[in-house]
Coordinates of C-alpha atoms and ligand atoms in Angstrom, one line a residue:
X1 CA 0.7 -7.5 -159.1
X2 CA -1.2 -4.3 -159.2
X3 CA -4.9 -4.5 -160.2
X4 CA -5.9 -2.2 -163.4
X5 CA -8.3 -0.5 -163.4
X6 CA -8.1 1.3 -166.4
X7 CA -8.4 -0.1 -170.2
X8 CA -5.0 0.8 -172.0
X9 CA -5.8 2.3 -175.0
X10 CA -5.2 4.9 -177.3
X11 CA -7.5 7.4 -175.7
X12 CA -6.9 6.8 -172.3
X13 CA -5.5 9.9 -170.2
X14 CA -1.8 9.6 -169.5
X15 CA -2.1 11.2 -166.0
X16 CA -4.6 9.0 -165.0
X17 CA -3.4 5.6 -166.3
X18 CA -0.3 6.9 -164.2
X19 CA -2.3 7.3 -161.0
X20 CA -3.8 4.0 -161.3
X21 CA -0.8 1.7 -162.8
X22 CA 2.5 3.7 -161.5
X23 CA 4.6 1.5 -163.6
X24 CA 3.4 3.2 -166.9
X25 CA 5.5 6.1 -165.7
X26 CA 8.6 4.1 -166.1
X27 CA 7.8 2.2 -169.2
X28 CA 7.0 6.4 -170.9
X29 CA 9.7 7.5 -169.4
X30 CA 11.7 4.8 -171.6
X31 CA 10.0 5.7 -174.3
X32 CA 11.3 9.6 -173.5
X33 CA 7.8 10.8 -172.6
X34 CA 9.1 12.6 -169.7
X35 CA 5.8 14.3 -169.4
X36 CA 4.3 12.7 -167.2
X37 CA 4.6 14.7 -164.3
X38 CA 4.3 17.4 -166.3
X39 CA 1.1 20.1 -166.4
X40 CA 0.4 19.4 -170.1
X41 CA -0.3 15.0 -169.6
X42 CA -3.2 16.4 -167.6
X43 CA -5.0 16.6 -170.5
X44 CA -3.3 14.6 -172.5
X45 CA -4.6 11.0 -173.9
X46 CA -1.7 8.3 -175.1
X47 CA -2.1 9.0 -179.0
X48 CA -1.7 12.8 -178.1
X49 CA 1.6 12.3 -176.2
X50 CA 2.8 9.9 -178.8
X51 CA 2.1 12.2 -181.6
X52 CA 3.4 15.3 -180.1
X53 CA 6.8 13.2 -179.3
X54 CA 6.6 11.7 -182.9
X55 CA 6.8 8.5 -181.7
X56 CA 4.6 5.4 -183.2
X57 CA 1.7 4.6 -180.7
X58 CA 1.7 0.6 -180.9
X59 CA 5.0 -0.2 -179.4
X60 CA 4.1 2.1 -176.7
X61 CA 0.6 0.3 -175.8
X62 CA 2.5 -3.1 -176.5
X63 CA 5.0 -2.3 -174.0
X64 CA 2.4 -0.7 -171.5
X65 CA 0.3 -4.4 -172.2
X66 CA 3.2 -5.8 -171.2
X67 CA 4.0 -3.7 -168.0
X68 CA 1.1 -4.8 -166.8
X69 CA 1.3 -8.6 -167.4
X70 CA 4.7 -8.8 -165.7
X71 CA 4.6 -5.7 -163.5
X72 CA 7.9 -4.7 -164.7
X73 CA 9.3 -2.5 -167.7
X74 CA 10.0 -4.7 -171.2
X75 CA 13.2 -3.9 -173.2
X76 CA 12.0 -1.3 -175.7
X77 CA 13.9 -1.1 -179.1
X78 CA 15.9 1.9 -180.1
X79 CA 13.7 2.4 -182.9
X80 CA 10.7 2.5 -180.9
X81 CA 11.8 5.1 -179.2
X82 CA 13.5 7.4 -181.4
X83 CA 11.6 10.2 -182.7
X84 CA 9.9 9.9 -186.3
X85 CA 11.6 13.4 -187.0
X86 CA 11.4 14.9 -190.7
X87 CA 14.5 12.6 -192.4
X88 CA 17.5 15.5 -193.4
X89 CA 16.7 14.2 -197.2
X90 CA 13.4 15.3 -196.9
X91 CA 14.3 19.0 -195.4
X92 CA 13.5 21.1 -198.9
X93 CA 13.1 24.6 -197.2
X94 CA 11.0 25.7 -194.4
X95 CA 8.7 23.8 -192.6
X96 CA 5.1 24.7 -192.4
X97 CA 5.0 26.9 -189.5
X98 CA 1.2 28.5 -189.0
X99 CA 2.0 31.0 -186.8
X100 CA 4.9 33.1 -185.4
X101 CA 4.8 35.1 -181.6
X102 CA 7.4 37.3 -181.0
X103 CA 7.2 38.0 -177.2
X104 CA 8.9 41.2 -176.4
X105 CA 9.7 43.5 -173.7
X106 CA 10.5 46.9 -173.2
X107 CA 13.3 45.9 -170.6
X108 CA 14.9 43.1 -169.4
X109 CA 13.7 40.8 -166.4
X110 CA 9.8 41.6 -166.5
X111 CA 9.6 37.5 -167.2
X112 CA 9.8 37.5 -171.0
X113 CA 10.9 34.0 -170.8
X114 CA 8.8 32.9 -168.0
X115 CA 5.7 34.2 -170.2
X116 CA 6.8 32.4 -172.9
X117 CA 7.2 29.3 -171.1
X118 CA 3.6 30.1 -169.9
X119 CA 2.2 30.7 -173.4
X120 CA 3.6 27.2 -174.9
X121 CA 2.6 25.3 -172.3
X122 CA -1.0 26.6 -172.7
X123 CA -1.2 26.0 -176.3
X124 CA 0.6 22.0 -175.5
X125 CA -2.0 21.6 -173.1
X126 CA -4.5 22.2 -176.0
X127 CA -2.6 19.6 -178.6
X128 CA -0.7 22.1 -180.6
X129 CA 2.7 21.7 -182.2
X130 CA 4.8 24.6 -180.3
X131 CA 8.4 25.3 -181.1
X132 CA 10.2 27.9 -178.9
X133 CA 12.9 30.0 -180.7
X134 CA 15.2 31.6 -178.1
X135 CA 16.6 34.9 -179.9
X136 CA 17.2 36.7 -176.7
X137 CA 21.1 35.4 -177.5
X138 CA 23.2 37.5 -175.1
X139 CA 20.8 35.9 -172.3
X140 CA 19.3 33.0 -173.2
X141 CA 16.9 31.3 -170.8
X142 CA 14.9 29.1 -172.7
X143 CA 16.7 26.0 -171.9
X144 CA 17.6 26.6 -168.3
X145 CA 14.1 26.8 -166.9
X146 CA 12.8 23.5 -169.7
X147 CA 16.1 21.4 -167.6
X148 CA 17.7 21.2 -171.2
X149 CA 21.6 20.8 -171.4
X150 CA 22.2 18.6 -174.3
X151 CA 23.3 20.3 -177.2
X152 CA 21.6 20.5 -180.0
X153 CA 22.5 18.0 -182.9
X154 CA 23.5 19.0 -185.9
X155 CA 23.4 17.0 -189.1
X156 CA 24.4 18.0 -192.6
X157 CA 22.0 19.4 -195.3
X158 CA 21.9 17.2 -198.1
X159 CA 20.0 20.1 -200.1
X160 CA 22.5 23.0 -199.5
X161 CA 26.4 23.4 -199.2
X162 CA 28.6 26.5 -197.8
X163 CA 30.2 28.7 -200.3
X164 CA 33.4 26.4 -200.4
X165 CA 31.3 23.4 -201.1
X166 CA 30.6 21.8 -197.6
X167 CA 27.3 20.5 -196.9
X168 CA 25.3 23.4 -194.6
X169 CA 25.3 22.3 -191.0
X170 CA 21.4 21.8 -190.2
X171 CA 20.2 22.1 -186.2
X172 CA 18.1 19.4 -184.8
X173 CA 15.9 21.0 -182.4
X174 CA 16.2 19.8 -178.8
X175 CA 12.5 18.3 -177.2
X176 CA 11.7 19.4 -173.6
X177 CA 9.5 16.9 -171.6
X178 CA 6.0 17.9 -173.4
X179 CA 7.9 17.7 -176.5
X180 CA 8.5 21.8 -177.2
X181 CA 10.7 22.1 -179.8
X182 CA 13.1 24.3 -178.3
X183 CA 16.2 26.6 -180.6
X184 CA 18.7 28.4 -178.5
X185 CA 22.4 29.8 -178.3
X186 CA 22.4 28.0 -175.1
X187 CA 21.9 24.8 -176.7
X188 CA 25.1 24.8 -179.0
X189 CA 27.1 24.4 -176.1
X190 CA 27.2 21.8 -173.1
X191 CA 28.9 24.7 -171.1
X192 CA 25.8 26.3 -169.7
X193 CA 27.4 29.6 -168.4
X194 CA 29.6 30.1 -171.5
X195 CA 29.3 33.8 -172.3
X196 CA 28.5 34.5 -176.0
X197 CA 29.6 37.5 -177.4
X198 CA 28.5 38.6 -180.3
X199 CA 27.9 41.7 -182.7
X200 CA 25.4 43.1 -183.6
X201 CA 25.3 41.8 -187.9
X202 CA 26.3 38.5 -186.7
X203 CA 23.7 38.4 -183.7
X204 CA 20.9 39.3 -186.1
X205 CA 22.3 36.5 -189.0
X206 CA 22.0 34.0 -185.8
X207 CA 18.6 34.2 -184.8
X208 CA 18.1 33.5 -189.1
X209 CA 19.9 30.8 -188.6
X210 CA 17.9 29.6 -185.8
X211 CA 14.5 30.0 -187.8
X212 CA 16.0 29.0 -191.3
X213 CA 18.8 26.3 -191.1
X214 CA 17.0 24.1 -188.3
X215 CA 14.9 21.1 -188.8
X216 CA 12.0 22.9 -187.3
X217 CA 8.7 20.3 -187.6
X218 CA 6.0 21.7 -189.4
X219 CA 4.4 23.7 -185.9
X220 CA 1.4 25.0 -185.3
X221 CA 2.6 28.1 -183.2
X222 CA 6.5 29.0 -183.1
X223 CA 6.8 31.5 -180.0
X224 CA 10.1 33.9 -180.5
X225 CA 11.6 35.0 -177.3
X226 CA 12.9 38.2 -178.7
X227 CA 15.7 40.1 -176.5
X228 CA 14.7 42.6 -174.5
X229 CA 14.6 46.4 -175.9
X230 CA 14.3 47.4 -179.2
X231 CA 17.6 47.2 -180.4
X232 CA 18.6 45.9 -183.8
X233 CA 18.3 42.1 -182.8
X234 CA 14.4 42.7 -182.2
X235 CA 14.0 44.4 -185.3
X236 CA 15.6 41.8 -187.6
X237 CA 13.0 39.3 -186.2
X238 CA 10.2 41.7 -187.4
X239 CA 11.0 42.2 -190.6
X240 CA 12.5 39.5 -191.6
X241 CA 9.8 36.6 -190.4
X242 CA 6.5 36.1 -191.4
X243 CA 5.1 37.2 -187.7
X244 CA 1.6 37.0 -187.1
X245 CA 1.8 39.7 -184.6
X246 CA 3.9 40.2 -181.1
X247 CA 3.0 39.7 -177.2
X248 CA 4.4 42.6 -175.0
X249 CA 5.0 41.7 -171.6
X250 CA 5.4 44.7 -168.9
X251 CA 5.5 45.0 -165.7
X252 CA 3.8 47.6 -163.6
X253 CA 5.7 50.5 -163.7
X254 CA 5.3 54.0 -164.5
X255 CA 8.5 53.2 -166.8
X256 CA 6.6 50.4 -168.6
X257 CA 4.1 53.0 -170.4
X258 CA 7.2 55.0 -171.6
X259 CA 8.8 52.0 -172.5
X260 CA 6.0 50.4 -174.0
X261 CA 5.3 53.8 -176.1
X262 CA 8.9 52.9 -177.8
X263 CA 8.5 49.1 -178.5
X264 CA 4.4 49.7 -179.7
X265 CA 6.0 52.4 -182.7
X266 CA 8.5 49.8 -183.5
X267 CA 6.0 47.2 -184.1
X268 CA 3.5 49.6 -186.0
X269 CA 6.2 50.9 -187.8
X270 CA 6.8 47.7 -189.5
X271 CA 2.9 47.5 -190.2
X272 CA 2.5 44.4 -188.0
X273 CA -0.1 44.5 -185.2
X274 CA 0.3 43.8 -181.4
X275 CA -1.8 41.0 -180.5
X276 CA -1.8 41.4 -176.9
X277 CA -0.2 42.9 -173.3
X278 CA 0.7 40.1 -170.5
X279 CA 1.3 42.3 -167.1
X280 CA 3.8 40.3 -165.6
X281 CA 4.3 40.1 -161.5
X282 CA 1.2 42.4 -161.2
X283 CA 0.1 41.7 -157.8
X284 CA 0.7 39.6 -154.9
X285 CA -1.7 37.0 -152.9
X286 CA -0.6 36.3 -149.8
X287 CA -0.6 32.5 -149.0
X288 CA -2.1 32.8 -145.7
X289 CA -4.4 35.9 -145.6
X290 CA -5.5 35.6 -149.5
X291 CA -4.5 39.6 -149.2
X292 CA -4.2 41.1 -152.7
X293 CA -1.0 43.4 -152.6
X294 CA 0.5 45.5 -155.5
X295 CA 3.9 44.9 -154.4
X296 CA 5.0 47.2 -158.2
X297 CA 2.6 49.9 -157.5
X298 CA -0.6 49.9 -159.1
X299 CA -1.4 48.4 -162.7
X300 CA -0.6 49.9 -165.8
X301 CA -2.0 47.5 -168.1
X302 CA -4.8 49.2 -169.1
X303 CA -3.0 52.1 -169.9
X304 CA -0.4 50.4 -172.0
X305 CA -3.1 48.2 -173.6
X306 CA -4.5 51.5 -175.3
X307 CA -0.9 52.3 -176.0
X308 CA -0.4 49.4 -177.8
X309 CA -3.7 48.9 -179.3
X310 CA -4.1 45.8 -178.2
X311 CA -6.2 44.0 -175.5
X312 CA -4.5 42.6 -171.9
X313 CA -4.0 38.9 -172.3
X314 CA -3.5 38.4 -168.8
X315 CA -2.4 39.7 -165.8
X316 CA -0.3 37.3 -163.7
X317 CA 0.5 37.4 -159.9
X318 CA 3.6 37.2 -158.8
X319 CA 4.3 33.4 -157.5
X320 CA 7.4 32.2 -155.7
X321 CA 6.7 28.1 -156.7
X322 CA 6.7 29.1 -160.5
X323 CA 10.1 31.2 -159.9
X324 CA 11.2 28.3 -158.1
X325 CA 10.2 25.5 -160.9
X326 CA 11.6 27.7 -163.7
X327 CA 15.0 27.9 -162.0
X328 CA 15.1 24.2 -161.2
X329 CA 14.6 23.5 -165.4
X330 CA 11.2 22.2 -164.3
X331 CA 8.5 25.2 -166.0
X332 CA 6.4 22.3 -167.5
X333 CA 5.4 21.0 -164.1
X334 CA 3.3 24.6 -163.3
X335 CA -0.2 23.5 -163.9
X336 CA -2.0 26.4 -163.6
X337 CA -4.7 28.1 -165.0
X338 CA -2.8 31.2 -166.2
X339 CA -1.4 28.7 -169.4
X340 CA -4.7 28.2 -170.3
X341 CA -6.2 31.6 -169.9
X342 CA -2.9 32.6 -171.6
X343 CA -3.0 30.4 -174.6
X344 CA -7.2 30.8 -175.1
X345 CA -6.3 34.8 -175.3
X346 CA -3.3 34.5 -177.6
X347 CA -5.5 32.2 -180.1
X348 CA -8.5 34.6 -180.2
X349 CA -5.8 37.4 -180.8
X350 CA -4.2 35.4 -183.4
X351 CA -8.0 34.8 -185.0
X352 CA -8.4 38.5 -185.0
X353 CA -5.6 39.4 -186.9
X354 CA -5.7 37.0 -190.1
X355 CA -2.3 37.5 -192.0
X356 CA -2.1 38.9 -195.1
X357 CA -2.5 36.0 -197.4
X358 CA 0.8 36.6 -199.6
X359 CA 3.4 35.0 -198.0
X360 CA 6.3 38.0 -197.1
X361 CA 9.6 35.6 -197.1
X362 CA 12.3 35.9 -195.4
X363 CA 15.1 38.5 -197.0
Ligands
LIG401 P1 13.2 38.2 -168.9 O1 13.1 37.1 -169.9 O2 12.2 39.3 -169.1 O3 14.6 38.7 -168.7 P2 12.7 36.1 -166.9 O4 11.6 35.3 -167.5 O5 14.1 35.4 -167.1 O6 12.8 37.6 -167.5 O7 12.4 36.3 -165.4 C1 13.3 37.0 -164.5 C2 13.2 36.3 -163.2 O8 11.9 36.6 -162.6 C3 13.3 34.8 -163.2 O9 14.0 34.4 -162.1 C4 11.8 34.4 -163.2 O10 11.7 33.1 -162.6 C5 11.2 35.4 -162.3 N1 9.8 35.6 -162.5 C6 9.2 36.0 -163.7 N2 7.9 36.1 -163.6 C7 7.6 35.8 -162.3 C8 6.4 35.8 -161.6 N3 5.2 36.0 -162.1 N4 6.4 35.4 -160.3 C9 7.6 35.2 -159.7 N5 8.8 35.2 -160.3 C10 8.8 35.5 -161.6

């Protein structure tokens, strides 16, 4: 029988109850609070996890209780265990969504979706409702590097039907360990290399689809992974969401300032600000040495920052272990301090730009 030495309570830190009573692991994991080796339980207490996963606290410290009587996991009811998501009756419209990030990129493969990853696990870590929106739809990577390959649900609207009467398919959103909420083409198919082709009118109507007919909760921050470019799929995202402002990610490159030049117009063009650069795989450390090497060529952050008009949220090394997490679907296991500094600089941003207070819905 282990010995405790922790008091199990609502407050009591979900990585360190772990540590001390390994068992606890187990009995979350039943309770489908795969977090726990994840960077955001670090900080996170019992009640947080429970209320992030929408799940009822008591049968979780009941079943915990009883772990540690009989040193062995209790039988948990469905019920427990299922997710207190908004019921489909009660979907009237939108839910109250604070803010909305595109992330864009001049290019493709500057880590767009790695950033993103980055960014929501910064703002989990500090207890806000994030919801990740996949929109890069020819190349959708969302759900590969969060290890999610169940499809989506998809229940029927009781509030809207289809033009020949059918009830209007509603997406559930699928919830990654630290309970992300987490829209993507990949997810409406359990064949994970299933090319999607789609044109351009249809492609832009899809990523609507994906903000409007899904059972989004209400979030504090939905992050948009836009795709790459500035092509007519990122430009229905800007005008037709109510975005707070957008995250540029670049690379350094000599490129990246001509490229940024293009994406910066397009965002002031349709009067919304850019709230921030991330200069992706900017330098190298070397393990061993601690040598600083600028395996791109030198930075071009500051230079696109004044492009863009917009301060450098971060600059972020390029690291083989989070490459290597991402591709094995386990991104919310980086703990690093990047999230943090990420999320911290994306807030501030957000602060700095309050939207305009009439709402601009969608068209
Ligand atoms: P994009 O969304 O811009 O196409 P991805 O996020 O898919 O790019 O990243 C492309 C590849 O580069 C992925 O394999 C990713 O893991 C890797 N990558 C991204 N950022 C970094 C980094 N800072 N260090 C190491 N590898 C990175």
């Amino acid at each position: 029988m282990p010995t405790i030495q922790l008091e199990i309570g609502p407050q009591t830190n979900i990585k360190e109850l772990v540590a001390d009573f390994p068992i606890a692991e187990k009995v979350l994991t039943e309770f489908g609070l795969g977090c726990v080796g994840c960077g955001v339980s670090a900080t996170e207490t019992i009640e947080q996890g429970a209320r992030a996963h929408g799940l009822r606290i008591e049968p979780i410290l009941a079943a915990l209780s009883q772990a540690r009587l009989s040193g062995s996991v209790p039988p948990i009811a469905d019920e427990d265990r299922r997710p207190q998501r908004r019921a489909p009756g009660a979907f009237a419209g939108r839910a109250k969504i604070k803010h909305i990030v595109p992330i864009m990129s001049g290019k493709g493969g500057v880590g767009k979706s790695l950033v993103t990853a980055l960014l929501a696990l910064g703002l989990r870590r500090r207890h806000l409702t994030v919801g990740i929106l996949d929109a890069d739809i020819t190349g959708p990577s969302i759900p590969k590097i969060f290890g999610l390959r169940t499809p989506m649900t998809i229940e029927p609207d009781p509030n809207r039907t289809t033009p020949d009467g059918r009830p209007q398919p509603l997406m559930v959103p699928s919830q990654s360990r630290s309970a992300i909420e987490i829209v993507s083409a990949n997810l409406l198919t359990d064949k994970e290399d299933t090319a999607m082709v789609w044109r351009g009118p249809i492609l832009s109507g899809v990523i609507r689809q994906f903000y409007e007919q899904v059972t989004w909760s209400d979030l504090d921050v939905l992050l948009v992974d836009l795709p790459p470019g500035t092509s007519d799929a990122p430009l229905t995202v800007l005008q037709s969401l109510d975005i707070n402002g957008v995250v540029l990610v670049t690379m350094p490159q000599a490129l990246a300032t001509m490229i940024v030049r293009k994406a910066a117009n397009l965002v002031h063009q349709m009067k919304k600000p850019i709230l921030g650069v991330v200069e992706n795989m900017s330098y190298f450390i070397a393990p061993d040495t601690g040598k600083r090497y600028d395996i791109f060529g030198p930075s071009y952050a500051d230079a696109v920052a004044e492009l863009a008009e917009a301060p450098v949220l971060a600059r972020i090394p390029i690291d083989p272990r989070k490459a290597q997490l991402a591709d094995e679907g386990r991104v919310e296991e980086i703990d690093d301090p990047v999230c943090d500094a990420l999320a911290t600089a994306l807030l501030d941003a957000i602060a700095a730009h309050p939207k305009p207070t009439e709402t601009i819905s969608l068209i």
